[in-house]
Coordinates of C-alpha atoms in Angstrom, one line a residue:
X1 CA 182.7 163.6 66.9
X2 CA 182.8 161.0 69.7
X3 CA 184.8 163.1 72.5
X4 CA 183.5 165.3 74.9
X5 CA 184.8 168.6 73.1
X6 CA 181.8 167.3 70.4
X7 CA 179.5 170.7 69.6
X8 CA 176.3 170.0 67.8
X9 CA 173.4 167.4 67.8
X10 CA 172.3 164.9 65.2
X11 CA 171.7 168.1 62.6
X12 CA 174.8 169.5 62.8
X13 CA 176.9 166.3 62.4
X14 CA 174.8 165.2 59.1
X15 CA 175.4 169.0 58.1
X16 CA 179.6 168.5 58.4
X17 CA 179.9 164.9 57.3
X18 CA 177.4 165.9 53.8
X19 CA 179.7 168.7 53.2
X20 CA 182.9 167.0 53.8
X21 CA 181.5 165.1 50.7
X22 CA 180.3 162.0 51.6
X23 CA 177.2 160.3 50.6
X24 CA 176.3 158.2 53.5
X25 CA 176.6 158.4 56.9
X26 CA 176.6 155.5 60.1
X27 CA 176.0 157.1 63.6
X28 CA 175.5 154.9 66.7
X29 CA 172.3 155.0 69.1
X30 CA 174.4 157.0 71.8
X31 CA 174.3 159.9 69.3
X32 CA 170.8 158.5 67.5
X33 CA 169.4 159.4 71.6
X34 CA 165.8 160.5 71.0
X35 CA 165.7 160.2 67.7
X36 CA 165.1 156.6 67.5
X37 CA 161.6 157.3 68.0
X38 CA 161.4 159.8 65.5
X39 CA 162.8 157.8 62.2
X40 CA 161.1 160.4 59.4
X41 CA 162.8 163.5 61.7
X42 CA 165.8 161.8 60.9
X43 CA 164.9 161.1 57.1
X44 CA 164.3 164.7 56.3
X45 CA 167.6 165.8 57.5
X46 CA 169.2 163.6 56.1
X47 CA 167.3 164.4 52.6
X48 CA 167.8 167.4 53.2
X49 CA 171.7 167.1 52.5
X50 CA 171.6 164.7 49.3
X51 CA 172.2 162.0 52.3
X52 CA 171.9 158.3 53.3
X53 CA 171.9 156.4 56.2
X54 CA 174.5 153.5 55.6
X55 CA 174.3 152.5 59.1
X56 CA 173.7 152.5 63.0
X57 CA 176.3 151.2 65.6
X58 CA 174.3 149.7 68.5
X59 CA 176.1 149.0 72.1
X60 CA 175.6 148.9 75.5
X61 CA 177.6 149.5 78.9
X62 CA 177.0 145.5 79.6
X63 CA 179.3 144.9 76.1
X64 CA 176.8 141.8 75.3
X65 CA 178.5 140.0 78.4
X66 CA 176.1 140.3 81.1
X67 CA 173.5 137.9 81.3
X68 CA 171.6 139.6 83.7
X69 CA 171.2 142.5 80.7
X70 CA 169.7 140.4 77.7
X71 CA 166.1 141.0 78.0
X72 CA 167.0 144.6 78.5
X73 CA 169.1 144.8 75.8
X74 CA 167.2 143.1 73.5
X75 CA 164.4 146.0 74.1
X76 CA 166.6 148.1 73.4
X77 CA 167.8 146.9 70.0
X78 CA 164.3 146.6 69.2
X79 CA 163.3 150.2 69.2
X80 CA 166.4 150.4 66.8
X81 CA 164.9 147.8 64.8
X82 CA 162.1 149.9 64.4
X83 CA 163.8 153.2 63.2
X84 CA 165.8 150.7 60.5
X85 CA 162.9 149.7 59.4
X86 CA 162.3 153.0 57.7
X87 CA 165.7 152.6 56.0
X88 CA 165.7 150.0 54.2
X89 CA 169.5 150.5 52.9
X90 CA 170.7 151.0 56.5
X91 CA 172.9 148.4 58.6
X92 CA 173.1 147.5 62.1
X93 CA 176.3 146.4 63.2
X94 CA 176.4 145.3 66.9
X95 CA 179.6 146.0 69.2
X96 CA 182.3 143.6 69.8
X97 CA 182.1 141.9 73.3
X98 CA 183.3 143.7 76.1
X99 CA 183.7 143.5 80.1
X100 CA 185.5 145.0 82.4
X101 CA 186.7 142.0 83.3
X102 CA 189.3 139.6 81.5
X103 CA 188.4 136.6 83.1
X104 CA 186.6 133.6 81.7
X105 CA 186.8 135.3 77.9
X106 CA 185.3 133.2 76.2
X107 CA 182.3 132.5 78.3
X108 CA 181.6 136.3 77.5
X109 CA 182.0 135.9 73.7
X110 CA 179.4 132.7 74.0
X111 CA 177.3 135.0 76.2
X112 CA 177.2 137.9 73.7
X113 CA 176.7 135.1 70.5
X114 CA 173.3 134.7 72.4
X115 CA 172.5 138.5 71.9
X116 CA 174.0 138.1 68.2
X117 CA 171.7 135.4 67.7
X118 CA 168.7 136.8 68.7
X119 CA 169.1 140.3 67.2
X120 CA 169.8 138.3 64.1
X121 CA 166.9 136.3 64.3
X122 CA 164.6 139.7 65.1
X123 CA 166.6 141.8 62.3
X124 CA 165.7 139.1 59.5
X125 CA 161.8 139.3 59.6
X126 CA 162.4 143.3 58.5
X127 CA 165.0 142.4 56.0
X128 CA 167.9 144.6 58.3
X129 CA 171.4 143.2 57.4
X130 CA 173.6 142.3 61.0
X131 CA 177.2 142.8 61.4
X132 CA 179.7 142.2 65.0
X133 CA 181.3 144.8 64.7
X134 CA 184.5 143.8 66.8
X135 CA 187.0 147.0 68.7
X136 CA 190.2 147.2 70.5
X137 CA 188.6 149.7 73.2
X138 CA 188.8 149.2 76.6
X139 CA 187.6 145.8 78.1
X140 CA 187.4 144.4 74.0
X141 CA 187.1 140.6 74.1
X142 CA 187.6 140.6 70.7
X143 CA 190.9 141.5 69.6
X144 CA 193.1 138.9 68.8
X145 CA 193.5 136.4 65.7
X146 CA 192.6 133.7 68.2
X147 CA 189.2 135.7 69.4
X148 CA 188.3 136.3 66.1
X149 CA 188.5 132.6 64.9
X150 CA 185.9 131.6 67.9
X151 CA 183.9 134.0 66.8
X152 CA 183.5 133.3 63.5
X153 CA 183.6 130.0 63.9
X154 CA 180.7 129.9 66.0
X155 CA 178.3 132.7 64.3
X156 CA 175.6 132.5 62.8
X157 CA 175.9 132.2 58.5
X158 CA 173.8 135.3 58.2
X159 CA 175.1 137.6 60.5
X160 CA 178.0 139.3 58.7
X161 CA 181.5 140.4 59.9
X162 CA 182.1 144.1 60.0
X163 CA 186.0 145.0 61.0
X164 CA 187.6 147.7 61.4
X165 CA 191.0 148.6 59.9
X166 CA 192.4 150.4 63.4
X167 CA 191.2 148.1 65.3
X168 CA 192.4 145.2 63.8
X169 CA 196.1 146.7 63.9
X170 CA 195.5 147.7 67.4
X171 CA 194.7 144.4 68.7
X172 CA 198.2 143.0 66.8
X173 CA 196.8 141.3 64.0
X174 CA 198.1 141.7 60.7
X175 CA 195.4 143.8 58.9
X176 CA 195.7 141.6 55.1
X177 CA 195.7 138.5 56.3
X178 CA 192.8 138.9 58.6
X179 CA 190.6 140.6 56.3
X180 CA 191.6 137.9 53.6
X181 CA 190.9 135.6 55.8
X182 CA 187.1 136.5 56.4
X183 CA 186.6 138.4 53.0
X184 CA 183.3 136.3 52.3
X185 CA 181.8 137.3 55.8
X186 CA 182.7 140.8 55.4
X187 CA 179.4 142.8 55.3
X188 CA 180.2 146.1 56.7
X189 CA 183.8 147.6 57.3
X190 CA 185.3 150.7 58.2
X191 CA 188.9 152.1 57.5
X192 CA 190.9 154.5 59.2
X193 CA 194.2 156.5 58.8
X194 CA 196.5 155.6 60.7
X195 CA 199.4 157.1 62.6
X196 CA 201.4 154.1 63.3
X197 CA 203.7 156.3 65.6
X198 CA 201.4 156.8 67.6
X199 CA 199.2 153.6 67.9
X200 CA 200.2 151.3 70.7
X201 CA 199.6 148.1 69.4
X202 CA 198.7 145.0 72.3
X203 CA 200.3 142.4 72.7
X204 CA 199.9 138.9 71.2

């Protein structure tokens, strides 16, 4: 539903997902759009297919990274605030750090803790639970065994940990051990198929 060949608005994607028989549903605020100002548009759609919001996926093309995009950012996320406030059962899970650039790594990872932080800080006065949700896409600072550990070393208590099965294989960790690892952080996760013949894994 993410690729360009994608047919359909919001409606038509709660339509397929309800009667491929799921109960819940987590879209991101690239396919939320205009919507985000109209929360109870959303709710009735969704009601109107037996469904629930579980959660929202919230990035942006500075990938958290960018100093010189915080304030705007943080606007942004607080619209989204907003439209989670009318579901109470919903999550917001906040993209991995990314750049385009591979240089001075973990200065971006403290850079994007910032935005963590604050969105944390913001989400907790409207009782909205907060996951990092880390990815192996393109210019992903947050891939490795060793990124993860400096991550969740340095986040805040309350902001949960929400991985990503493919993801984690992609980046060329071994999938158990990391989610054992962080099981009492976990807040959010998402699991894929995955066609191992296929999947180039990076290197580590």
């Amino acid at each position: 539903m993410l690729g360009s060949e994608r047919q359909g608005g919001l409606q038509e994607i709660i339509a397929e997902v309800a009667a491929a028989g799921y109960a819940g549903i987590e879209i991101s605020n690239h396919v939320l759009g205009d919507y985000i100002d109209r929360p109870l548009e959303v709710k009735a759609m969704l009601d109107e297919h037996g469904m629930r919001l579980a959660a929202v996926a919230f990035s942006t093309p500075s990938g958290f990274t960018d100093a010189e995009s915080f304030e705007a950012d943080l606007e942004s996320v607080k619209r989204l605030l907003g439209f989670l406030s009318h579901f109470p059962e919903a999550v917001l899970g906040l993209a991995g750090a990314n750049s385009p650039s591979q240089e001075l790594p973990y200065k971006k990872i403290d850079q994007a803790l910032l935005f963590y932080h604050a969105v944390g800080r913001l989400a907790r006065t409207i009782g909205v639970h907060v996951n990092v949700h880390p990815h192996s896409h393109h210019g992903s600072l947050l891939e490795t065994a060793e990124s993860y550990s400096y991550l969740m070393e340095r986040l805040d208590a309350e902001i949960a940990l929400g991985p990503d099965s493919g993801h984690i294989v992609r980046g060329g960790q071994d999938l158990v051990q990391c989610v054992r690892k962080y099981a009492e952080r976990i807040g959010h996760i998402h699991f894929w198929s995955i066609r191992c013949s296929n999947l180039k894994i990076r290197d580590t």
